[in-house]
mmCIF file with all atom_site columns, N, CA and C in Angstrom:
data_model
loop_
_atom_site.group_PDB
_atom_site.id
_atom_site.type_symbol
_atom_site.label_atom_id
_atom_site.label_alt_id
_atom_site.label_comp_id
_atom_site.label_asym_id
_atom_site.label_entity_id
_atom_site.label_seq_id
_atom_site.pdbx_PDB_ins_code
_atom_site.Cartn_x
_atom_site.Cartn_y
_atom_site.Cartn_z
_atom_site.occupancy
_atom_site.B_iso_or_equiv
_atom_site.pdbx_formal_charge
_atom_site.auth_seq_id
_atom_site.auth_comp_id
_atom_site.auth_asym_id
_atom_site.auth_atom_id
_atom_site.pdbx_PDB_model_num
ATOM 1   N N  . MET Z 1 1  ? 0.945   -1.294  0.283   1.00 68.00 ? 1  MET Z N  1
ATOM 2   C CA . MET Z 1 1  ? 0.006   0.203   -0.020  1.00 68.00 ? 1  MET Z CA 1
ATOM 3   C C  . MET Z 1 1  ? 0.902   1.068   0.250   1.00 68.00 ? 1  MET Z C  1
ATOM 4   N N  . ALA Z 1 2  ? 0.362   2.165   -0.707  1.00 70.00 ? 2  ALA Z N  1
ATOM 5   C CA . ALA Z 1 2  ? 1.436   3.202   -1.021  1.00 70.00 ? 2  ALA Z CA 1
ATOM 6   C C  . ALA Z 1 2  ? 0.548   4.279   -0.641  1.00 70.00 ? 2  ALA Z C  1
ATOM 7   N N  . LYS Z 1 3  ? 1.756   5.153   0.467   1.00 86.00 ? 3  LYS Z N  1
ATOM 8   C CA . LYS Z 1 3  ? 1.203   6.079   1.132   1.00 86.00 ? 3  LYS Z CA 1
ATOM 9   C C  . LYS Z 1 3  ? 1.165   6.991   0.136   1.00 86.00 ? 3  LYS Z C  1
ATOM 10  N N  . ALA Z 1 4  ? 0.572   8.402   0.091   1.00 86.00 ? 4  ALA Z N  1
ATOM 11  C CA . ALA Z 1 4  ? -0.003  9.756   -0.848  1.00 86.00 ? 4  ALA Z CA 1
ATOM 12  C C  . ALA Z 1 4  ? 1.321   10.224  -0.217  1.00 86.00 ? 4  ALA Z C  1
ATOM 13  N N  . SER Z 1 5  ? 1.747   10.268  0.746   1.00 89.00 ? 5  SER Z N  1
ATOM 14  C CA . SER Z 1 5  ? 3.165   11.234  1.180   1.00 89.00 ? 5  SER Z CA 1
ATOM 15  C C  . SER Z 1 5  ? 4.221   10.710  -0.005  1.00 89.00 ? 5  SER Z C  1
ATOM 16  N N  . GLU Z 1 6  ? 4.537   9.208   0.076   1.00 89.00 ? 6  GLU Z N  1
ATOM 17  C CA . GLU Z 1 6  ? 5.705   8.492   -1.159  1.00 89.00 ? 6  GLU Z CA 1
ATOM 18  C C  . GLU Z 1 6  ? 5.501   8.755   -2.419  1.00 89.00 ? 6  GLU Z C  1
ATOM 19  N N  . LEU Z 1 7  ? 4.082   8.679   -2.598  1.00 90.00 ? 7  LEU Z N  1
ATOM 20  C CA . LEU Z 1 7  ? 3.802   9.557   -3.924  1.00 90.00 ? 7  LEU Z CA 1
ATOM 21  C C  . LEU Z 1 7  ? 3.992   10.643  -4.603  1.00 90.00 ? 7  LEU Z C  1
ATOM 22  N N  . ARG Z 1 8  ? 3.549   11.374  -3.708  1.00 90.00 ? 8  ARG Z N  1
ATOM 23  C CA . ARG Z 1 8  ? 3.950   13.022  -4.030  1.00 90.00 ? 8  ARG Z CA 1
ATOM 24  C C  . ARG Z 1 8  ? 5.451   13.364  -4.241  1.00 90.00 ? 8  ARG Z C  1
ATOM 25  N N  . ALA Z 1 9  ? 6.205   12.470  -3.767  1.00 92.00 ? 9  ALA Z N  1
ATOM 26  C CA . ALA Z 1 9  ? 7.591   12.561  -3.879  1.00 92.00 ? 9  ALA Z CA 1
ATOM 27  C C  . ALA Z 1 9  ? 8.075   11.996  -4.915  1.00 92.00 ? 9  ALA Z C  1
ATOM 28  N N  . LYS Z 1 10 ? 7.518   11.356  -6.111  1.00 91.00 ? 10 LYS Z N  1
ATOM 29  C CA . LYS Z 1 10 ? 8.337   10.580  -6.789  1.00 91.00 ? 10 LYS Z CA 1
ATOM 30  C C  . LYS Z 1 10 ? 7.693   11.812  -8.092  1.00 91.00 ? 10 LYS Z C  1
ATOM 31  N N  . ASP Z 1 11 ? 8.309   11.692  -9.455  1.00 92.00 ? 11 ASP Z N  1
ATOM 32  C CA . ASP Z 1 11 ? 7.959   12.488  -10.336 1.00 92.00 ? 11 ASP Z CA 1
ATOM 33  C C  . ASP Z 1 11 ? 6.717   11.911  -11.279 1.00 92.00 ? 11 ASP Z C  1
ATOM 34  N N  . VAL Z 1 12 ? 6.548   12.727  -12.096 1.00 93.00 ? 12 VAL Z N  1
ATOM 35  C CA . VAL Z 1 12 ? 5.187   11.951  -13.114 1.00 93.00 ? 12 VAL Z CA 1
ATOM 36  C C  . VAL Z 1 12 ? 5.550   11.023  -14.009 1.00 93.00 ? 12 VAL Z C  1
ATOM 37  N N  . ALA Z 1 13 ? 6.407   10.760  -14.166 1.00 94.00 ? 13 ALA Z N  1
ATOM 38  C CA . ALA Z 1 13 ? 6.973   9.382   -15.423 1.00 94.00 ? 13 ALA Z CA 1
ATOM 39  C C  . ALA Z 1 13 ? 6.835   8.160   -14.250 1.00 94.00 ? 13 ALA Z C  1
ATOM 40  N N  . ALA Z 1 14 ? 7.901   8.380   -13.113 1.00 94.00 ? 14 ALA Z N  1
ATOM 41  C CA . ALA Z 1 14 ? 7.670   7.754   -11.901 1.00 94.00 ? 14 ALA Z CA 1
ATOM 42  C C  . ALA Z 1 14 ? 5.911   7.007   -11.567 1.00 94.00 ? 14 ALA Z C  1
ATOM 43  N N  . LEU Z 1 15 ? 5.232   7.867   -11.316 1.00 95.00 ? 15 LEU Z N  1
ATOM 44  C CA . LEU Z 1 15 ? 3.549   7.774   -11.395 1.00 95.00 ? 15 LEU Z CA 1
ATOM 45  C C  . LEU Z 1 15 ? 2.961   6.844   -12.156 1.00 95.00 ? 15 LEU Z C  1
ATOM 46  N N  . GLU Z 1 16 ? 3.460   7.016   -13.428 1.00 95.00 ? 16 GLU Z N  1
ATOM 47  C CA . GLU Z 1 16 ? 2.787   6.530   -14.413 1.00 95.00 ? 16 GLU Z CA 1
ATOM 48  C C  . GLU Z 1 16 ? 3.184   5.162   -14.374 1.00 95.00 ? 16 GLU Z C  1
ATOM 49  N N  . THR Z 1 17 ? 4.260   4.743   -14.068 1.00 96.00 ? 17 THR Z N  1
ATOM 50  C CA . THR Z 1 17 ? 5.181   3.539   -13.958 1.00 96.00 ? 17 THR Z CA 1
ATOM 51  C C  . THR Z 1 17 ? 4.249   2.732   -12.741 1.00 96.00 ? 17 THR Z C  1
ATOM 52  N N  . GLU Z 1 18 ? 4.211   3.357   -11.630 1.00 94.00 ? 18 GLU Z N  1
ATOM 53  C CA . GLU Z 1 18 ? 3.435   2.860   -10.522 1.00 94.00 ? 18 GLU Z CA 1
ATOM 54  C C  . GLU Z 1 18 ? 2.174   2.795   -11.052 1.00 94.00 ? 18 GLU Z C  1
ATOM 55  N N  . ILE Z 1 19 ? 1.397   3.332   -11.668 1.00 96.00 ? 19 ILE Z N  1
ATOM 56  C CA . ILE Z 1 19 ? -0.224  2.992   -11.663 1.00 96.00 ? 19 ILE Z CA 1
ATOM 57  C C  . ILE Z 1 19 ? -0.334  1.791   -12.875 1.00 96.00 ? 19 ILE Z C  1
ATOM 58  N N  . LYS Z 1 20 ? 0.732   1.544   -13.616 1.00 97.00 ? 20 LYS Z N  1
ATOM 59  C CA . LYS Z 1 20 ? 1.022   0.160   -14.740 1.00 97.00 ? 20 LYS Z CA 1
ATOM 60  C C  . LYS Z 1 20 ? 1.163   -0.844  -13.771 1.00 97.00 ? 20 LYS Z C  1
ATOM 61  N N  . GLU Z 1 21 ? 2.073   -0.547  -12.752 1.00 97.00 ? 21 GLU Z N  1
ATOM 62  C CA . GLU Z 1 21 ? 2.408   -2.214  -12.304 1.00 97.00 ? 21 GLU Z CA 1
ATOM 63  C C  . GLU Z 1 21 ? 1.179   -2.049  -10.957 1.00 97.00 ? 21 GLU Z C  1
ATOM 64  N N  . LEU Z 1 22 ? 0.602   -1.005  -10.254 1.00 96.00 ? 22 LEU Z N  1
ATOM 65  C CA . LEU Z 1 22 ? -0.927  -1.473  -9.908  1.00 96.00 ? 22 LEU Z CA 1
ATOM 66  C C  . LEU Z 1 22 ? -2.144  -2.114  -10.580 1.00 96.00 ? 22 LEU Z C  1
ATOM 67  N N  . LEU Z 1 23 ? -2.268  -1.329  -11.978 1.00 97.00 ? 23 LEU Z N  1
ATOM 68  C CA . LEU Z 1 23 ? -3.279  -1.836  -12.893 1.00 97.00 ? 23 LEU Z CA 1
ATOM 69  C C  . LEU Z 1 23 ? -2.692  -3.517  -12.997 1.00 97.00 ? 23 LEU Z C  1
ATOM 70  N N  . LYS Z 1 24 ? -2.041  -3.775  -13.624 1.00 98.00 ? 24 LYS Z N  1
ATOM 71  C CA . LYS Z 1 24 ? -1.284  -5.285  -13.810 1.00 98.00 ? 24 LYS Z CA 1
ATOM 72  C C  . LYS Z 1 24 ? -1.611  -5.881  -12.263 1.00 98.00 ? 24 LYS Z C  1
ATOM 73  N N  . SER Z 1 25 ? -1.235  -5.617  -11.310 1.00 97.00 ? 25 SER Z N  1
ATOM 74  C CA . SER Z 1 25 ? -1.113  -6.169  -10.095 1.00 97.00 ? 25 SER Z CA 1
ATOM 75  C C  . SER Z 1 25 ? -3.209  -6.687  -9.616  1.00 97.00 ? 25 SER Z C  1
ATOM 76  N N  . HIS Z 1 26 ? -3.818  -5.637  -9.747  1.00 97.00 ? 26 HIS Z N  1
ATOM 77  C CA . HIS Z 1 26 ? -5.117  -5.684  -9.916  1.00 97.00 ? 26 HIS Z CA 1
ATOM 78  C C  . HIS Z 1 26 ? -5.731  -6.531  -10.795 1.00 97.00 ? 26 HIS Z C  1
ATOM 79  N N  . PHE Z 1 27 ? -5.267  -6.347  -12.100 1.00 97.00 ? 27 PHE Z N  1
ATOM 80  C CA . PHE Z 1 27 ? -5.720  -7.595  -12.895 1.00 97.00 ? 27 PHE Z CA 1
ATOM 81  C C  . PHE Z 1 27 ? -5.327  -9.286  -12.232 1.00 97.00 ? 27 PHE Z C  1
ATOM 82  N N  . ASN Z 1 28 ? -4.413  -9.650  -12.226 1.00 97.00 ? 28 ASN Z N  1
ATOM 83  C CA . ASN Z 1 28 ? -3.908  -10.514 -11.220 1.00 97.00 ? 28 ASN Z CA 1
ATOM 84  C C  . ASN Z 1 28 ? -4.536  -10.998 -9.839  1.00 97.00 ? 28 ASN Z C  1
ATOM 85  N N  . LEU Z 1 29 ? -5.091  -10.368 -9.402  1.00 96.00 ? 29 LEU Z N  1
ATOM 86  C CA . LEU Z 1 29 ? -5.863  -10.435 -8.209  1.00 96.00 ? 29 LEU Z CA 1
ATOM 87  C C  . LEU Z 1 29 ? -7.502  -10.657 -8.580  1.00 96.00 ? 29 LEU Z C  1
ATOM 88  N N  . ARG Z 1 30 ? -8.022  -10.217 -9.539  1.00 96.00 ? 30 ARG Z N  1
ATOM 89  C CA . ARG Z 1 30 ? -9.236  -10.283 -10.876 1.00 96.00 ? 30 ARG Z CA 1
ATOM 90  C C  . ARG Z 1 30 ? -9.497  -11.829 -11.187 1.00 96.00 ? 30 ARG Z C  1
ATOM 91  N N  . MET Z 1 31 ? -8.147  -12.556 -11.452 1.00 96.00 ? 31 MET Z N  1
ATOM 92  C CA . MET Z 1 31 ? -7.752  -13.468 -12.028 1.00 96.00 ? 31 MET Z CA 1
ATOM 93  C C  . MET Z 1 31 ? -8.216  -14.883 -11.269 1.00 96.00 ? 31 MET Z C  1
ATOM 94  N N  . GLN Z 1 32 ? -7.530  -14.409 -10.196 1.00 96.00 ? 32 GLN Z N  1
ATOM 95  C CA . GLN Z 1 32 ? -7.001  -15.293 -8.752  1.00 96.00 ? 32 GLN Z CA 1
ATOM 96  C C  . GLN Z 1 32 ? -8.699  -15.326 -8.343  1.00 96.00 ? 32 GLN Z C  1
ATOM 97  N N  . ARG Z 1 33 ? -9.189  -14.195 -8.227  1.00 96.00 ? 33 ARG Z N  1
ATOM 98  C CA . ARG Z 1 33 ? -10.738 -14.161 -7.812  1.00 96.00 ? 33 ARG Z CA 1
ATOM 99  C C  . ARG Z 1 33 ? -11.389 -14.828 -8.598  1.00 96.00 ? 33 ARG Z C  1
ATOM 100 N N  . ALA Z 1 34 ? -11.616 -15.154 -9.821  1.00 96.00 ? 34 ALA Z N  1
ATOM 101 C CA . ALA Z 1 34 ? -12.199 -16.045 -10.931 1.00 96.00 ? 34 ALA Z CA 1
ATOM 102 C C  . ALA Z 1 34 ? -12.014 -17.001 -10.168 1.00 96.00 ? 34 ALA Z C  1
ATOM 103 N N  . THR Z 1 35 ? -10.592 -17.785 -10.406 1.00 95.00 ? 35 THR Z N  1
ATOM 104 C CA . THR Z 1 35 ? -10.214 -19.086 -10.550 1.00 95.00 ? 35 THR Z CA 1
ATOM 105 C C  . THR Z 1 35 ? -10.447 -19.593 -8.899  1.00 95.00 ? 35 THR Z C  1
ATOM 106 N N  . GLN Z 1 36 ? -10.736 -18.830 -8.308  1.00 94.00 ? 36 GLN Z N  1
ATOM 107 C CA . GLN Z 1 36 ? -11.471 -19.397 -6.910  1.00 94.00 ? 36 GLN Z CA 1
ATOM 108 C C  . GLN Z 1 36 ? -9.876  -19.535 -5.824  1.00 94.00 ? 36 GLN Z C  1
ATOM 109 N N  . GLN Z 1 37 ? -9.002  -19.046 -6.356  1.00 94.00 ? 37 GLN Z N  1
ATOM 110 C CA . GLN Z 1 37 ? -7.275  -18.764 -5.456  1.00 94.00 ? 37 GLN Z CA 1
ATOM 111 C C  . GLN Z 1 37 ? -7.193  -17.486 -4.673  1.00 94.00 ? 37 GLN Z C  1
ATOM 112 N N  . LEU Z 1 38 ? -7.903  -16.857 -4.599  1.00 92.00 ? 38 LEU Z N  1
ATOM 113 C CA . LEU Z 1 38 ? -7.595  -15.270 -4.358  1.00 92.00 ? 38 LEU Z CA 1
ATOM 114 C C  . LEU Z 1 38 ? -8.210  -15.446 -2.111  1.00 92.00 ? 38 LEU Z C  1
ATOM 115 N N  . GLN Z 1 39 ? -6.785  -15.101 -1.604  1.00 93.00 ? 39 GLN Z N  1
ATOM 116 C CA . GLN Z 1 39 ? -6.661  -15.626 -0.521  1.00 93.00 ? 39 GLN Z CA 1
ATOM 117 C C  . GLN Z 1 39 ? -7.119  -14.283 0.527   1.00 93.00 ? 39 GLN Z C  1
ATOM 118 N N  . ASP Z 1 40 ? -6.990  -13.239 0.279   1.00 93.00 ? 40 ASP Z N  1
ATOM 119 C CA . ASP Z 1 40 ? -7.188  -11.887 1.011   1.00 93.00 ? 40 ASP Z CA 1
ATOM 120 C C  . ASP Z 1 40 ? -8.203  -11.375 -0.163  1.00 93.00 ? 40 ASP Z C  1
ATOM 121 N N  . SER Z 1 41 ? -9.514  -11.444 0.738   1.00 89.00 ? 41 SER Z N  1
ATOM 122 C CA . SER Z 1 41 ? -10.371 -10.519 -0.262  1.00 89.00 ? 41 SER Z CA 1
ATOM 123 C C  . SER Z 1 41 ? -10.616 -9.204  -0.564  1.00 89.00 ? 41 SER Z C  1
ATOM 124 N N  . SER Z 1 42 ? -9.599  -8.589  0.613   1.00 95.00 ? 42 SER Z N  1
ATOM 125 C CA . SER Z 1 42 ? -9.875  -7.094  0.815   1.00 95.00 ? 42 SER Z CA 1
ATOM 126 C C  . SER Z 1 42 ? -8.477  -6.820  0.066   1.00 95.00 ? 42 SER Z C  1
ATOM 127 N N  . ALA Z 1 43 ? -7.839  -7.533  -0.827  1.00 95.00 ? 43 ALA Z N  1
ATOM 128 C CA . ALA Z 1 43 ? -6.852  -7.081  -1.362  1.00 95.00 ? 43 ALA Z CA 1
ATOM 129 C C  . ALA Z 1 43 ? -6.844  -6.349  -3.004  1.00 95.00 ? 43 ALA Z C  1
ATOM 130 N N  . LEU Z 1 44 ? -8.255  -7.009  -3.423  1.00 95.00 ? 44 LEU Z N  1
ATOM 131 C CA . LEU Z 1 44 ? -9.211  -6.063  -4.437  1.00 95.00 ? 44 LEU Z CA 1
ATOM 132 C C  . LEU Z 1 44 ? -9.191  -4.411  -4.541  1.00 95.00 ? 44 LEU Z C  1
ATOM 133 N N  . LYS Z 1 45 ? -9.729  -4.290  -3.255  1.00 96.00 ? 45 LYS Z N  1
ATOM 134 C CA . LYS Z 1 45 ? -10.476 -3.093  -2.558  1.00 96.00 ? 45 LYS Z CA 1
ATOM 135 C C  . LYS Z 1 45 ? -8.981  -2.207  -2.435  1.00 96.00 ? 45 LYS Z C  1
ATOM 136 N N  . LYS Z 1 46 ? -8.173  -2.960  -1.505  1.00 95.00 ? 46 LYS Z N  1
ATOM 137 C CA . LYS Z 1 46 ? -6.659  -2.034  -1.346  1.00 95.00 ? 46 LYS Z CA 1
ATOM 138 C C  . LYS Z 1 46 ? -6.162  -1.226  -2.541  1.00 95.00 ? 46 LYS Z C  1
ATOM 139 N N  . THR Z 1 47 ? -6.164  -2.734  -3.666  1.00 96.00 ? 47 THR Z N  1
ATOM 140 C CA . THR Z 1 47 ? -5.242  -2.049  -5.130  1.00 96.00 ? 47 THR Z CA 1
ATOM 141 C C  . THR Z 1 47 ? -6.170  -0.912  -5.844  1.00 96.00 ? 47 THR Z C  1
ATOM 142 N N  . ARG Z 1 48 ? -7.882  -1.059  -5.652  1.00 96.00 ? 48 ARG Z N  1
ATOM 143 C CA . ARG Z 1 48 ? -8.012  -0.179  -6.433  1.00 96.00 ? 48 ARG Z CA 1
ATOM 144 C C  . ARG Z 1 48 ? -8.018  1.237   -5.613  1.00 96.00 ? 48 ARG Z C  1
ATOM 145 N N  . ARG Z 1 49 ? -7.826  1.288   -4.571  1.00 96.00 ? 49 ARG Z N  1
ATOM 146 C CA . ARG Z 1 49 ? -7.761  2.934   -3.814  1.00 96.00 ? 49 ARG Z CA 1
ATOM 147 C C  . ARG Z 1 49 ? -6.442  3.154   -3.713  1.00 96.00 ? 49 ARG Z C  1
ATOM 148 N N  . ASP Z 1 50 ? -5.115  2.038   -4.533  1.00 96.00 ? 50 ASP Z N  1
ATOM 149 C CA . ASP Z 1 50 ? -4.287  3.019   -4.646  1.00 96.00 ? 50 ASP Z CA 1
ATOM 150 C C  . ASP Z 1 50 ? -4.468  3.061   -5.572  1.00 96.00 ? 50 ASP Z C  1
ATOM 151 N N  . ILE Z 1 51 ? -4.695  2.826   -6.765  1.00 96.00 ? 51 ILE Z N  1
ATOM 152 C CA . ILE Z 1 51 ? -4.828  3.048   -8.410  1.00 96.00 ? 51 ILE Z CA 1
ATOM 153 C C  . ILE Z 1 51 ? -5.081  4.402   -8.615  1.00 96.00 ? 51 ILE Z C  1
ATOM 154 N N  . ALA Z 1 52 ? -6.323  4.775   -7.539  1.00 96.00 ? 52 ALA Z N  1
ATOM 155 C CA . ALA Z 1 52 ? -7.665  5.798   -7.385  1.00 96.00 ? 52 ALA Z CA 1
ATOM 156 C C  . ALA Z 1 52 ? -6.221  7.354   -6.647  1.00 96.00 ? 52 ALA Z C  1
ATOM 157 N N  . ARG Z 1 53 ? -5.770  6.996   -5.775  1.00 95.00 ? 53 ARG Z N  1
ATOM 158 C CA . ARG Z 1 53 ? -4.522  7.650   -5.368  1.00 95.00 ? 53 ARG Z CA 1
ATOM 159 C C  . ARG Z 1 53 ? -3.386  8.228   -5.749  1.00 95.00 ? 53 ARG Z C  1
ATOM 160 N N  . ALA Z 1 54 ? -2.805  6.968   -6.492  1.00 95.00 ? 54 ALA Z N  1
ATOM 161 C CA . ALA Z 1 54 ? -1.766  7.460   -7.070  1.00 95.00 ? 54 ALA Z CA 1
ATOM 162 C C  . ALA Z 1 54 ? -2.248  7.958   -8.959  1.00 95.00 ? 54 ALA Z C  1
ATOM 163 N N  . ARG Z 1 55 ? -3.087  8.109   -9.125  1.00 96.00 ? 55 ARG Z N  1
ATOM 164 C CA . ARG Z 1 55 ? -4.270  8.850   -10.420 1.00 96.00 ? 55 ARG Z CA 1
ATOM 165 C C  . ARG Z 1 55 ? -4.453  10.610  -9.818  1.00 96.00 ? 55 ARG Z C  1
ATOM 166 N N  . THR Z 1 56 ? -4.885  10.259  -8.906  1.00 95.00 ? 56 THR Z N  1
ATOM 167 C CA . THR Z 1 56 ? -5.274  11.550  -7.657  1.00 95.00 ? 56 THR Z CA 1
ATOM 168 C C  . THR Z 1 56 ? -4.235  12.596  -8.173  1.00 95.00 ? 56 THR Z C  1
ATOM 169 N N  . ILE Z 1 57 ? -2.630  11.801  -7.517  1.00 94.00 ? 57 ILE Z N  1
ATOM 170 C CA . ILE Z 1 57 ? -1.911  12.641  -7.406  1.00 94.00 ? 57 ILE Z CA 1
ATOM 171 C C  . ILE Z 1 57 ? -1.032  12.699  -8.735  1.00 94.00 ? 57 ILE Z C  1
ATOM 172 N N  . LEU Z 1 58 ? -1.199  11.956  -9.940  1.00 94.00 ? 58 LEU Z N  1
ATOM 173 C CA . LEU Z 1 58 ? -0.393  12.608  -10.877 1.00 94.00 ? 58 LEU Z CA 1
ATOM 174 C C  . LEU Z 1 58 ? -1.804  13.405  -11.995 1.00 94.00 ? 58 LEU Z C  1
ATOM 175 N N  . THR Z 1 59 ? -2.738  13.466  -11.799 1.00 95.00 ? 59 THR Z N  1
ATOM 176 C CA . THR Z 1 59 ? -3.432  14.616  -11.988 1.00 95.00 ? 59 THR Z CA 1
ATOM 177 C C  . THR Z 1 59 ? -3.582  15.942  -11.424 1.00 95.00 ? 59 THR Z C  1
ATOM 178 N N  . GLU Z 1 60 ? -2.787  15.949  -10.084 1.00 92.00 ? 60 GLU Z N  1
ATOM 179 C CA . GLU Z 1 60 ? -3.010  17.165  -9.516  1.00 92.00 ? 60 GLU Z CA 1
ATOM 180 C C  . GLU Z 1 60 ? -1.368  17.959  -9.790  1.00 92.00 ? 60 GLU Z C  1
ATOM 181 N N  . LYS Z 1 61 ? -0.379  16.494  -10.106 1.00 91.00 ? 61 LYS Z N  1
ATOM 182 C CA . LYS Z 1 61 ? 0.905   17.053  -10.493 1.00 91.00 ? 61 LYS Z CA 1
ATOM 183 C C  . LYS Z 1 61 ? 0.661   17.916  -11.917 1.00 91.00 ? 61 LYS Z C  1
ATOM 184 N N  . LYS Z 1 62 ? 0.367   17.271  -12.896 1.00 90.00 ? 62 LYS Z N  1
ATOM 185 C CA . LYS Z 1 62 ? -0.145  17.171  -14.213 1.00 90.00 ? 62 LYS Z CA 1
ATOM 186 C C  . LYS Z 1 62 ? -0.598  18.653  -14.401 1.00 90.00 ? 62 LYS Z C  1
ATOM 187 N N  . GLN Z 1 63 ? -1.865  18.986  -13.495 1.00 89.00 ? 63 GLN Z N  1
ATOM 188 C CA . GLN Z 1 63 ? -2.379  20.561  -12.954 1.00 89.00 ? 63 GLN Z CA 1
ATOM 189 C C  . GLN Z 1 63 ? -1.629  21.378  -12.696 1.00 89.00 ? 63 GLN Z C  1
ATOM 190 N N  . GLY Z 1 64 ? -0.560  20.985  -11.757 1.00 84.00 ? 64 GLY Z N  1
ATOM 191 C CA . GLY Z 1 64 ? -0.225  21.995  -11.260 1.00 84.00 ? 64 GLY Z CA 1
ATOM 192 C C  . GLY Z 1 64 ? 1.524   22.306  -12.513 1.00 84.00 ? 64 GLY Z C  1
ATOM 193 N N  . ALA Z 1 65 ? 1.729   21.258  -12.747 1.00 79.00 ? 65 ALA Z N  1
ATOM 194 C CA . ALA Z 1 65 ? 2.803   22.078  -14.223 1.00 79.00 ? 65 ALA Z CA 1
ATOM 195 C C  . ALA Z 1 65 ? 2.004   23.240  -15.231 1.00 79.00 ? 65 ALA Z C  1
ATOM 196 N N  . ALA Z 1 66 ? 0.998   22.661  -15.538 1.00 75.00 ? 66 ALA Z N  1
ATOM 197 C CA . ALA Z 1 66 ? 0.052   23.122  -16.509 1.00 75.00 ? 66 ALA Z CA 1
ATOM 198 C C  . ALA Z 1 66 ? 0.299   24.756  -16.416 1.00 75.00 ? 66 ALA Z C  1
ATOM 199 N N  . LYS Z 1 67 ? -0.018  25.027  -14.778 1.00 70.00 ? 67 LYS Z N  1
ATOM 200 C CA . LYS Z 1 67 ? -0.127  26.243  -14.548 1.00 70.00 ? 67 LYS Z CA 1
ATOM 201 C C  . LYS Z 1 67 ? 0.895   27.193  -14.424 1.00 70.00 ? 67 LYS Z C  1
#
């Protein structure tokens, strides 16, 4: 789980790669759930929130750079 303060310290390129990794992780968790191999059912919710957190910070950085 990535904290907002850790994500804010990263630059735009690092945030984009972080989001890609989180999306891959979320996809793998969804496939585990579909095949009934998922152990931690709360992991899906955690990764969704991490993705949203990273996307929000990325948007803030992009808007701040545009101003």
